[in-house]
PDB file of C-alpha atoms in Angstrom:
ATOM      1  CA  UNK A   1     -14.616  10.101  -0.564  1.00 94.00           C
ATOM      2  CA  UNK A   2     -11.483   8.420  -2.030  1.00 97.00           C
ATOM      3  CA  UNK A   3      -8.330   7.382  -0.477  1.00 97.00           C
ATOM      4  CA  UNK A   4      -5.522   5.802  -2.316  1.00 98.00           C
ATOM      5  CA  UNK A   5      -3.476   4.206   0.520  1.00 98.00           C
ATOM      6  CA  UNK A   6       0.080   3.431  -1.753  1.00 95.00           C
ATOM      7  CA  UNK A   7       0.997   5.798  -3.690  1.00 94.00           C
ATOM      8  CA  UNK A   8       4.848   7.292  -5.286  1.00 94.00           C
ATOM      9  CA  UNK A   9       6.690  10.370  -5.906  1.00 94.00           C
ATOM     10  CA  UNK A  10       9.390  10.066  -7.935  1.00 89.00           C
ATOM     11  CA  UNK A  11      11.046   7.803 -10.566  1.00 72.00           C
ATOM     12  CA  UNK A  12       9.665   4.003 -10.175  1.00 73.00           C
ATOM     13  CA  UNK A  13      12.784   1.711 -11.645  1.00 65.00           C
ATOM     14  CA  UNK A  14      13.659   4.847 -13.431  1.00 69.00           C
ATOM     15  CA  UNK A  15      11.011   4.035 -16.161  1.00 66.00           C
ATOM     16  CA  UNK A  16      10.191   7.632 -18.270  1.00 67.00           C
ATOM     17  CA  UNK A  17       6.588   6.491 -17.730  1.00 67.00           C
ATOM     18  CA  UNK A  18       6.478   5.743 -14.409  1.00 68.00           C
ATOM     19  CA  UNK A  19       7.862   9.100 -13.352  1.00 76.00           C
ATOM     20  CA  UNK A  20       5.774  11.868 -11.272  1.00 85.00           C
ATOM     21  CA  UNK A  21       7.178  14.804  -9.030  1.00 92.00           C
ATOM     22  CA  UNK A  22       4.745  15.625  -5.913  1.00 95.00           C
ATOM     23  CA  UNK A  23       3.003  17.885  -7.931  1.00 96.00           C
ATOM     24  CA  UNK A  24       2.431  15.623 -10.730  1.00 93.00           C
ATOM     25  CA  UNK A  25       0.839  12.400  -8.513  1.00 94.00           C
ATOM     26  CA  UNK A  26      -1.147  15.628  -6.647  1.00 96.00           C
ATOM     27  CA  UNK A  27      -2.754  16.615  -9.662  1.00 95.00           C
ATOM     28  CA  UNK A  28      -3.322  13.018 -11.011  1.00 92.00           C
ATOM     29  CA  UNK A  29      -4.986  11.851  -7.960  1.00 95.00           C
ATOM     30  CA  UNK A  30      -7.283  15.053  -8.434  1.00 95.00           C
ATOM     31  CA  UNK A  31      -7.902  14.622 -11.657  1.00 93.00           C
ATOM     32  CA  UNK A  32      -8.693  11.031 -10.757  1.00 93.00           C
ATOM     33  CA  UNK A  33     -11.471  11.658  -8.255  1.00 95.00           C
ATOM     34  CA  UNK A  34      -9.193  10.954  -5.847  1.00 96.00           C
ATOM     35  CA  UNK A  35      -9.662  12.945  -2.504  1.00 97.00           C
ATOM     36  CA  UNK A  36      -6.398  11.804  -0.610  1.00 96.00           C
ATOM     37  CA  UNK A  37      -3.175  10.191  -1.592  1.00 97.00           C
ATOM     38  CA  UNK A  38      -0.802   8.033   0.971  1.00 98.00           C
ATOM     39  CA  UNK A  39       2.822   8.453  -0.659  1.00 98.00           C
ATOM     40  CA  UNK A  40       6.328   7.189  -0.224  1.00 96.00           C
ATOM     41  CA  UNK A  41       9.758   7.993  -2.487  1.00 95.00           C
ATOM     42  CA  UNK A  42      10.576   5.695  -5.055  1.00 92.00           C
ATOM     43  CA  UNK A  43      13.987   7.056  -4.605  1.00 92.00           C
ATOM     44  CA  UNK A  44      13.200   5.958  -0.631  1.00 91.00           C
ATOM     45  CA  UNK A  45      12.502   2.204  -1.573  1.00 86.00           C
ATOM     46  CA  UNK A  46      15.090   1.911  -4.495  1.00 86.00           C
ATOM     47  CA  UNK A  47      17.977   3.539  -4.058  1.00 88.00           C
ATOM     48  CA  UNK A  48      18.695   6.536  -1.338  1.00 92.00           C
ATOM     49  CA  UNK A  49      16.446   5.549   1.496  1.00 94.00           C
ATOM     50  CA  UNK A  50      17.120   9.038   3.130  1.00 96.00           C
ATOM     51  CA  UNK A  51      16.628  11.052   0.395  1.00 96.00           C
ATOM     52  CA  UNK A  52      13.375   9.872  -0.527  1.00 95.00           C
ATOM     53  CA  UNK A  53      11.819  10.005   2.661  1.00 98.00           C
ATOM     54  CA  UNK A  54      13.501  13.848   2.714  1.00 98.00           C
ATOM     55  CA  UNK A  55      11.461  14.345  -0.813  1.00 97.00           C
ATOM     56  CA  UNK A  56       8.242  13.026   0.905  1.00 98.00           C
ATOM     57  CA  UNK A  57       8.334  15.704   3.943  1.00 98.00           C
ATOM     58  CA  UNK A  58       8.702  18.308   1.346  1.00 98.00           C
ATOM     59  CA  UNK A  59       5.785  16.860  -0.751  1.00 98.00           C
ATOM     60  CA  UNK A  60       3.226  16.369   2.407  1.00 98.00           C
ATOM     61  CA  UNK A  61       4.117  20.251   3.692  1.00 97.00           C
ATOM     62  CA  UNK A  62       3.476  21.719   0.148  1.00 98.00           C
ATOM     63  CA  UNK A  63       0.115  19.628  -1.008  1.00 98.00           C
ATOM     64  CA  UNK A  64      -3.115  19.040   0.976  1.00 96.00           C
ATOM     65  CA  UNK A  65      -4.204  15.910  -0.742  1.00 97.00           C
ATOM     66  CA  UNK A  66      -0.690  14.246   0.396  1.00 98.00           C
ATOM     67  CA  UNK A  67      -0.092  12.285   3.062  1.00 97.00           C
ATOM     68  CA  UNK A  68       3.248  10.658   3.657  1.00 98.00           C
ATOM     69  CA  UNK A  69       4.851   7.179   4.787  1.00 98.00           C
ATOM     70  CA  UNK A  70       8.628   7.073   5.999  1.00 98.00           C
ATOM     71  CA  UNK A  71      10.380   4.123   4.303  1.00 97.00           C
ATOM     72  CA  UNK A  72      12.928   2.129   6.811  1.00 97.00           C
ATOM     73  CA  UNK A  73      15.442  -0.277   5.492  1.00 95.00           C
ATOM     74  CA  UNK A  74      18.029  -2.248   7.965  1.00 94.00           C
ATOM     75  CA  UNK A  75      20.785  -1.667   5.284  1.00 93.00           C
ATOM     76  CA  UNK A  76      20.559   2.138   5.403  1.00 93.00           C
ATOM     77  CA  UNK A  77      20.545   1.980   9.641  1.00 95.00           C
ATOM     78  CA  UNK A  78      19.783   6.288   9.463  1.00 97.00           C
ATOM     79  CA  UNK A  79      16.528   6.036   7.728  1.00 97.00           C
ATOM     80  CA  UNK A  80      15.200   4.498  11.382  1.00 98.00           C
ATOM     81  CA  UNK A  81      15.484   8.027  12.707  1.00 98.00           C
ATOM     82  CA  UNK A  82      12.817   9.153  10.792  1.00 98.00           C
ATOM     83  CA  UNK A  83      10.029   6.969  12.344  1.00 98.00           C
ATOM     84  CA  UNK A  84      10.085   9.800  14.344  1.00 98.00           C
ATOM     85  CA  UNK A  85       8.256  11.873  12.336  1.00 98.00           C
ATOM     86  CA  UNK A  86       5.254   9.724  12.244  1.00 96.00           C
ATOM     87  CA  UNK A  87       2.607  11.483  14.414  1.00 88.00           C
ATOM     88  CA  UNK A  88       4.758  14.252  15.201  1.00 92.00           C
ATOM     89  CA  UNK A  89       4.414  15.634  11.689  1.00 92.00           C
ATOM     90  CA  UNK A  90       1.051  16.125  11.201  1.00 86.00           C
ATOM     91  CA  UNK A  91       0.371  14.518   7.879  1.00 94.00           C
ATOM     92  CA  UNK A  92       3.113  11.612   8.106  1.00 96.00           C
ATOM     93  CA  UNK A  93       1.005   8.699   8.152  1.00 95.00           C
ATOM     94  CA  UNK A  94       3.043   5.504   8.829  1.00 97.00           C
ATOM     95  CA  UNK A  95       5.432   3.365   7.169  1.00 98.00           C
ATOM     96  CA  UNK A  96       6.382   1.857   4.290  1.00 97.00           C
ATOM     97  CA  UNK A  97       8.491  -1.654   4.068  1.00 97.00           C
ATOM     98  CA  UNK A  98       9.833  -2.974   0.828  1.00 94.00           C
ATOM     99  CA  UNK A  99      11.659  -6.135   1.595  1.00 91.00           C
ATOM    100  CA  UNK A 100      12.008  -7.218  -2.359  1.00 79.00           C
ATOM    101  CA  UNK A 101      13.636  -4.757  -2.968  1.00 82.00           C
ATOM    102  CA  UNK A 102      16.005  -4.092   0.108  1.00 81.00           C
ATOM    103  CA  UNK A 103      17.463  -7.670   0.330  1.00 85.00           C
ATOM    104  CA  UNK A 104      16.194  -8.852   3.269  1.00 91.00           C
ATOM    105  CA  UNK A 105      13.412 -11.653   4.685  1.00 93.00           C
ATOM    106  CA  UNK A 106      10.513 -10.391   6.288  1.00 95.00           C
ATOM    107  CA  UNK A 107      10.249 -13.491   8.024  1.00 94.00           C
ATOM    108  CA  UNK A 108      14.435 -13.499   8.488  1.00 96.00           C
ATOM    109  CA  UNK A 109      15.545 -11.949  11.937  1.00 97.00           C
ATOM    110  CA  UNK A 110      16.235  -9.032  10.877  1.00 96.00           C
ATOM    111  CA  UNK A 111      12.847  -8.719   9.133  1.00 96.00           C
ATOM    112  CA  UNK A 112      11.454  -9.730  12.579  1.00 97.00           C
ATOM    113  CA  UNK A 113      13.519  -6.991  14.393  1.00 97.00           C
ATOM    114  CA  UNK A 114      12.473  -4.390  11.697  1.00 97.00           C
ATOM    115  CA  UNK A 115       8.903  -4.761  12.524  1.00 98.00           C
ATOM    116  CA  UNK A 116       9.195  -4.645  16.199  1.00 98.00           C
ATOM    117  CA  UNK A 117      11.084  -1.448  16.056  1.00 98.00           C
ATOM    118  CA  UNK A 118       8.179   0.112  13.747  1.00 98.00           C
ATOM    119  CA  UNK A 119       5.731  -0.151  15.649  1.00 98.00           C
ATOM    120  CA  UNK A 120       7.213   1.743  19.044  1.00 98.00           C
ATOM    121  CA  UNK A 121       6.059   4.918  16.147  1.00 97.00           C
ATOM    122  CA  UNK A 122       3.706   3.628  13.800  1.00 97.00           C
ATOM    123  CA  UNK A 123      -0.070   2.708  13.946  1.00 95.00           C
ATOM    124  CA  UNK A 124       0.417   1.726  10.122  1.00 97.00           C
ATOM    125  CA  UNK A 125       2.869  -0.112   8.301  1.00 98.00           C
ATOM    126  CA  UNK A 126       2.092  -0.462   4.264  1.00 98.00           C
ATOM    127  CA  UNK A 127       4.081  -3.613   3.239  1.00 97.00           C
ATOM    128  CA  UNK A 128       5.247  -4.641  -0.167  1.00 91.00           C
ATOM    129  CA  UNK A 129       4.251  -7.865  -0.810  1.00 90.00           C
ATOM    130  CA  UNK A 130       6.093 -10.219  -3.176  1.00 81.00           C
ATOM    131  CA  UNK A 131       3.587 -10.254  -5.942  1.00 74.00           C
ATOM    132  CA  UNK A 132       6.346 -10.917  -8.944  1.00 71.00           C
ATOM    133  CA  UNK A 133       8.179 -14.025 -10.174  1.00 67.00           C
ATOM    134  CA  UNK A 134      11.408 -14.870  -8.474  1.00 64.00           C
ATOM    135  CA  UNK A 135      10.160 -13.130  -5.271  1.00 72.00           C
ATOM    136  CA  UNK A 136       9.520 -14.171  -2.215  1.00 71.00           C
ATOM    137  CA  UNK A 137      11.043 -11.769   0.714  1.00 78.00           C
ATOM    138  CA  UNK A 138       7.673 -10.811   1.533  1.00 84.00           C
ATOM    139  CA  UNK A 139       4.528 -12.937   1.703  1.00 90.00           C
ATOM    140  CA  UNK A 140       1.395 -12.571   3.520  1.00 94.00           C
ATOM    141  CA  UNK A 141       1.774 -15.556   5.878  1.00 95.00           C
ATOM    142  CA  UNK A 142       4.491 -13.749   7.867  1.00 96.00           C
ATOM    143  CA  UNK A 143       2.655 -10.416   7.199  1.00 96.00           C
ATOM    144  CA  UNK A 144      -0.198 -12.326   9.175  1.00 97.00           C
ATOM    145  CA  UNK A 145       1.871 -13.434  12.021  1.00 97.00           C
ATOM    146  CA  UNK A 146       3.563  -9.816  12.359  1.00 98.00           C
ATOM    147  CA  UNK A 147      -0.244  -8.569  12.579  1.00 98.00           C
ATOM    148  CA  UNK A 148      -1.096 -11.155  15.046  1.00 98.00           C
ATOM    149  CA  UNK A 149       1.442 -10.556  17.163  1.00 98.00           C
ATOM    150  CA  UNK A 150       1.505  -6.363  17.021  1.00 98.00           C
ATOM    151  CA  UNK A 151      -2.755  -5.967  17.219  1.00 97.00           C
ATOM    152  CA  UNK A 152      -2.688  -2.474  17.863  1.00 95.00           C
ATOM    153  CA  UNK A 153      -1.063  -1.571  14.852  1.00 97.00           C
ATOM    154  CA  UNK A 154      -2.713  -1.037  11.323  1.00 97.00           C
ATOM    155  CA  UNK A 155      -1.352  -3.549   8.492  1.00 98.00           C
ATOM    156  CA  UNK A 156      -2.158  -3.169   4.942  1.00 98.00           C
ATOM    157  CA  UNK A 157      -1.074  -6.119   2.731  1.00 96.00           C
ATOM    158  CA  UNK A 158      -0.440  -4.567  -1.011  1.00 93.00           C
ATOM    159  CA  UNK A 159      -0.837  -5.995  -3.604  1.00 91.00           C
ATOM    160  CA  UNK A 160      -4.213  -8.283  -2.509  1.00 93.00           C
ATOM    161  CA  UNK A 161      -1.909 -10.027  -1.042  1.00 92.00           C
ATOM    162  CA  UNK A 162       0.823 -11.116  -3.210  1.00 90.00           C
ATOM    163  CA  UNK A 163      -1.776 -11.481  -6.097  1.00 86.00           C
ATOM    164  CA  UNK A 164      -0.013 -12.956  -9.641  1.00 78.00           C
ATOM    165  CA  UNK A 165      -0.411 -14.151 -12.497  1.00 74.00           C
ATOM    166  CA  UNK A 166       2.024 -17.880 -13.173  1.00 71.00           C
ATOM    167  CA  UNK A 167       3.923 -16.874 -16.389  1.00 69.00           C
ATOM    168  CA  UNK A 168       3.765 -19.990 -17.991  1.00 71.00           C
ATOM    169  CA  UNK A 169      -0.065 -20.701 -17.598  1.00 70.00           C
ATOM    170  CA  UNK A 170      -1.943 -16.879 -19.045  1.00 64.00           C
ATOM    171  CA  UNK A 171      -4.618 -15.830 -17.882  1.00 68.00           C
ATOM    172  CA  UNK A 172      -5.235 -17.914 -14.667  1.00 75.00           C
ATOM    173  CA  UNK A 173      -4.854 -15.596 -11.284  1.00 83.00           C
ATOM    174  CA  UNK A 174      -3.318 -17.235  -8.152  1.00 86.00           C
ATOM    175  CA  UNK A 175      -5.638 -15.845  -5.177  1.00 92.00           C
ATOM    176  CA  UNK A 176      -3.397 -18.342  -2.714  1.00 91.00           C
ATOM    177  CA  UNK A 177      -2.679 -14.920  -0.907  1.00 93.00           C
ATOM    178  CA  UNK A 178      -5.934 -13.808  -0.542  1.00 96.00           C
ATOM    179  CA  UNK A 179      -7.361 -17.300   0.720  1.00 96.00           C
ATOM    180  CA  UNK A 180      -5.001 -17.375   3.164  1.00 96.00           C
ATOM    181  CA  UNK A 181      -5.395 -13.878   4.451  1.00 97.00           C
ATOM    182  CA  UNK A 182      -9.047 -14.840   4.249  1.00 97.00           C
ATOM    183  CA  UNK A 183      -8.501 -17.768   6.442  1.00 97.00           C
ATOM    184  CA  UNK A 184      -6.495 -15.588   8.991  1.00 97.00           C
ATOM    185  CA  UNK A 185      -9.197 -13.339   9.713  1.00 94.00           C
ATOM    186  CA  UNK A 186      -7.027 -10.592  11.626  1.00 98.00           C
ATOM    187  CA  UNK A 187      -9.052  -7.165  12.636  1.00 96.00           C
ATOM    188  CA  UNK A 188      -6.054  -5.133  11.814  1.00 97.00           C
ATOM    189  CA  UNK A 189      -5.181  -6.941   8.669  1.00 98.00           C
ATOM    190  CA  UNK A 190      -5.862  -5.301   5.474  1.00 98.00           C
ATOM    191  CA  UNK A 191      -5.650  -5.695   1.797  1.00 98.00           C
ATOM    192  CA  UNK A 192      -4.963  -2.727  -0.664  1.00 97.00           C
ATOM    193  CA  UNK A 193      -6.140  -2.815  -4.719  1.00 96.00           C
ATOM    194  CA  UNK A 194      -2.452  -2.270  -5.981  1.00 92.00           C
ATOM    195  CA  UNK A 195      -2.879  -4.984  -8.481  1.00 89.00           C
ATOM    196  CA  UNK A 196      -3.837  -4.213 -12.513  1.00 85.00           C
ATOM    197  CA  UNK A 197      -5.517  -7.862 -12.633  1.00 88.00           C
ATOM    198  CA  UNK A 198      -8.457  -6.611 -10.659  1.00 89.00           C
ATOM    199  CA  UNK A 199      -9.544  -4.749 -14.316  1.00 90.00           C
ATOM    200  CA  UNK A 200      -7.284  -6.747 -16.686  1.00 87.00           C
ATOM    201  CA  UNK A 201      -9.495  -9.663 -16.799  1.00 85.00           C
ATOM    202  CA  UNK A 202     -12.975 -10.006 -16.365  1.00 84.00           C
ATOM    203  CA  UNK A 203     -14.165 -11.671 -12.741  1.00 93.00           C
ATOM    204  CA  UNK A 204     -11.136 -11.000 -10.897  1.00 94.00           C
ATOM    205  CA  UNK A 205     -12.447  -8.043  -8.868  1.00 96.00           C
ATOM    206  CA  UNK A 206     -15.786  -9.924  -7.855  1.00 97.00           C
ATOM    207  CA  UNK A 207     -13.905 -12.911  -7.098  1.00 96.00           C
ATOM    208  CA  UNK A 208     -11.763 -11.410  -4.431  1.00 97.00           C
ATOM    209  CA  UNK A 209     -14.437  -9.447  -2.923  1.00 98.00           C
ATOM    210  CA  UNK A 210     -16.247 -12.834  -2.696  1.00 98.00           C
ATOM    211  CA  UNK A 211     -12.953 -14.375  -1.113  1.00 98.00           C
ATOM    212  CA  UNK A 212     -12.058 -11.680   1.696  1.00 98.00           C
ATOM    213  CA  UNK A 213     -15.170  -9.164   1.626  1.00 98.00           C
ATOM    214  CA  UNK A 214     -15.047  -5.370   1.446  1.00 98.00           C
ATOM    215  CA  UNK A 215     -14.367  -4.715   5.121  1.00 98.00           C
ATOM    216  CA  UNK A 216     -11.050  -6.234   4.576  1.00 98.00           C
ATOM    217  CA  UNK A 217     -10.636  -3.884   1.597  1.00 98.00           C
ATOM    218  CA  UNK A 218      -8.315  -0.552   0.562  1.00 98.00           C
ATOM    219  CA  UNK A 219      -7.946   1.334  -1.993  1.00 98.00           C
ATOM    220  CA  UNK A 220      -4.667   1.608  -3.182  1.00 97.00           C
ATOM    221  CA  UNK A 221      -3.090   2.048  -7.388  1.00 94.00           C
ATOM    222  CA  UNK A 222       0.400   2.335  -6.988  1.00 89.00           C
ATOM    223  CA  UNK A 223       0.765   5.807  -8.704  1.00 87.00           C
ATOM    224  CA  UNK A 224       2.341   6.686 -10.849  1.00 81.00           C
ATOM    225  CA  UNK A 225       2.855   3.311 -12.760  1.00 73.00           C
ATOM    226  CA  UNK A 226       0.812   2.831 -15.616  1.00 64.00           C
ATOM    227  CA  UNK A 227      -0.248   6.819 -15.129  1.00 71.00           C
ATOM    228  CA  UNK A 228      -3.049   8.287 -13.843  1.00 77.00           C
ATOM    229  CA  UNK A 229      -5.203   6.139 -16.172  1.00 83.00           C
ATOM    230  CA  UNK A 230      -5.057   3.202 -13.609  1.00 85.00           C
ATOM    231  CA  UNK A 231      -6.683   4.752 -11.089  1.00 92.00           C
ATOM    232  CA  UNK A 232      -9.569   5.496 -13.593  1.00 93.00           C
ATOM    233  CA  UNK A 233      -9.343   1.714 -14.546  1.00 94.00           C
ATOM    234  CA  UNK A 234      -9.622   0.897 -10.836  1.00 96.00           C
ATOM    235  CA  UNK A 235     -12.628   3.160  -9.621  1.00 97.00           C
ATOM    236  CA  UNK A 236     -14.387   1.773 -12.944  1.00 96.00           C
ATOM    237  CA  UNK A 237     -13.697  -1.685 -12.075  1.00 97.00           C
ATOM    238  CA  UNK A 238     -14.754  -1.199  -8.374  1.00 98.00           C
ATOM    239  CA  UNK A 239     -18.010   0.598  -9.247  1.00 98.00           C
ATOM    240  CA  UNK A 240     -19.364  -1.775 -11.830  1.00 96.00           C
ATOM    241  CA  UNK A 241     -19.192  -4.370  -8.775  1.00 97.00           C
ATOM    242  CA  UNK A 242     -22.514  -5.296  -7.728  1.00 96.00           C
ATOM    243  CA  UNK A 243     -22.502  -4.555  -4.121  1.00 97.00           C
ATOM    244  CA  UNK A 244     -24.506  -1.738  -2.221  1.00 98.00           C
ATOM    245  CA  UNK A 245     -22.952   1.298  -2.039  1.00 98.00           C
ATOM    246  CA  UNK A 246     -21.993   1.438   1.116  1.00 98.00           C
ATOM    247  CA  UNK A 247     -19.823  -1.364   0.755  1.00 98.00           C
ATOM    248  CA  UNK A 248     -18.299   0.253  -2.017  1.00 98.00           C
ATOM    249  CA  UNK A 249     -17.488   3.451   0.161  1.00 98.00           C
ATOM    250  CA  UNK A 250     -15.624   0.908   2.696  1.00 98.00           C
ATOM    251  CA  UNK A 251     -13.235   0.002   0.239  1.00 98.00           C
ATOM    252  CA  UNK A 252     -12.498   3.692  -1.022  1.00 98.00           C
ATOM    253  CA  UNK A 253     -12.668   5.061   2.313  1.00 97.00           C
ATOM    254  CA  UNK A 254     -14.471   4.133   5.024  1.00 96.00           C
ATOM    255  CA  UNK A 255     -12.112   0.842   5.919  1.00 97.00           C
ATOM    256  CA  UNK A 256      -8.926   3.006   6.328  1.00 97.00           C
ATOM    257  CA  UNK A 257     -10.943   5.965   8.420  1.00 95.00           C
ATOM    258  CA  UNK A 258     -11.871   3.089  10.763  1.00 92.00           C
ATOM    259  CA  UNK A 259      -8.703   1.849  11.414  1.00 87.00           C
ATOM    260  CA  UNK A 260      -7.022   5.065  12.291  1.00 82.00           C
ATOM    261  CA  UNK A 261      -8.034   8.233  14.442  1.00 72.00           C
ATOM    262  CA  UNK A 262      -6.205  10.396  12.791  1.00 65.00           C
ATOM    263  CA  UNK A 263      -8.226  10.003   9.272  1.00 68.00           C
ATOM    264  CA  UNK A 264     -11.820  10.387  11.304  1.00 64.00           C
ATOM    265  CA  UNK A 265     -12.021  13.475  10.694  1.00 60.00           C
ATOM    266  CA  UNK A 266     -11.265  13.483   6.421  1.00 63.00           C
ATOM    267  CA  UNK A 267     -13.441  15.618   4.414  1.00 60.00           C
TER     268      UNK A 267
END
């Protein structure tokens, strides 16, 4: 089995080919080999918080292979009463933070007070994590301390953890995230593959299973940019690693099933 923990619907940065309706990242996922998709709204991170999350309820009723997050964002104060949907509607899955791109510090606050009020509803929060030059709202130290301090809740780290490339030096990969998550060690702390280094260079999956391990791995492609072709790129990438199987089948699966009831029963 596959899951594919961050997923979109909708328009990413309103690039023509990063674009997908519900139906389209649906039948991309299957197409894929991908059993389950986790999705929020672009138009919920980027521009209409309300809206998007509106788009995703529709999507998650009329597909099976699509599960939702709810996207909250302190400037658009309304979008909080959605967090009620998660658990009540049966295939809302958590939450979804973007602080990049909503304007505020993670580690600010108001960052702080976003958190705490997630997790009265949610047993998993997908974060953005700043992963681009010029960002920095988001990074996986104070992902780490949020996870510390809020145990029973499920935090997934995308990205691997803020992994980039330095512009002015090509082709060397700063895994500072990942060592540092590695260093934390947190049970409820996880990492998800929304990164196209892991199969733009050669090495870079292998080293970061070496650095955190697949238990501390998801599987996530950040459908629909770059098409359904990177999840292809990603599942080739993941099975040419030499590891057993099984450990294979914890990244894809098995690590995301563990952390929450409510996937134990996936088929």
């Amino acid at each position: 089995m596959k899951i594919d923990v961050h997923g979109h619907i909708g328009s990413v940065n309103l690039h023509p080919n990063w674009t997908a309706n519900a139906k389209q990242v649906s039948e991309m996922t299957k197409k894929a080999g991908v059993d389950h998709c986790f999705v929020s709204s672009a138009m919920s991170i980027m521009y209409d918080t309300c809206k998007g999350n509106d788009e995703v309820l529709e999507a998650v009723r009329e597909f099976d292979n699509l599960w939702g997050y709810m996207v909250v964002n302190p400037f658009f104060p309304e979008s909080f009463r959605y967090l009620e949907y998660i658990g009540k509607e049966r295939k809302v899955i958590g939450c979804k933070i973007h602080p990049d791109y909503h304007g505020y510090d993670l580690s600010s606050p108001m960052g702080k007070d976003l958190v705490r009020r997630v997790v009265d509803y949610a047993t998993l929060i997908l974060f953005h994590t700043s992963c681009m030059a010029g960002t920095g709202f988001s990074k996986i130290g104070t992902i780490g301390e949020l996870a510390s301090k809020y145990s029973q809740t499920t935090f997934i780290s995308a990205h691997l953890a803020g992994l980039y490339q330095n512009p002015l030096y090509p082709y060397y990969i700063n895994y500072s995230g990942l060592e540092e998550a590695a260093q934390m060690n947190l049970p409820n702390l996880l990492i998800d593959t929304s990164s196209f280094w892991i199969y733009a260079y050669p090495g870079v999956m292998k080293r970061i299973v070496e650095l955190v391990g697949p238990d501390k791995l998801v599987f996530g492609t950040d459908i629909p940019i770059q098409s359904d072709m990177q999840i292809r790129f990603k599942i080739i990438t993941i099975d040419s690693l030499e590891l057993p199987q099984s450990d294979k089948e914890k990244i894809y699966s098995k690590n995301i099933r563990k952390s929450l009831q409510m996937l134990k029963d996936f088929k």
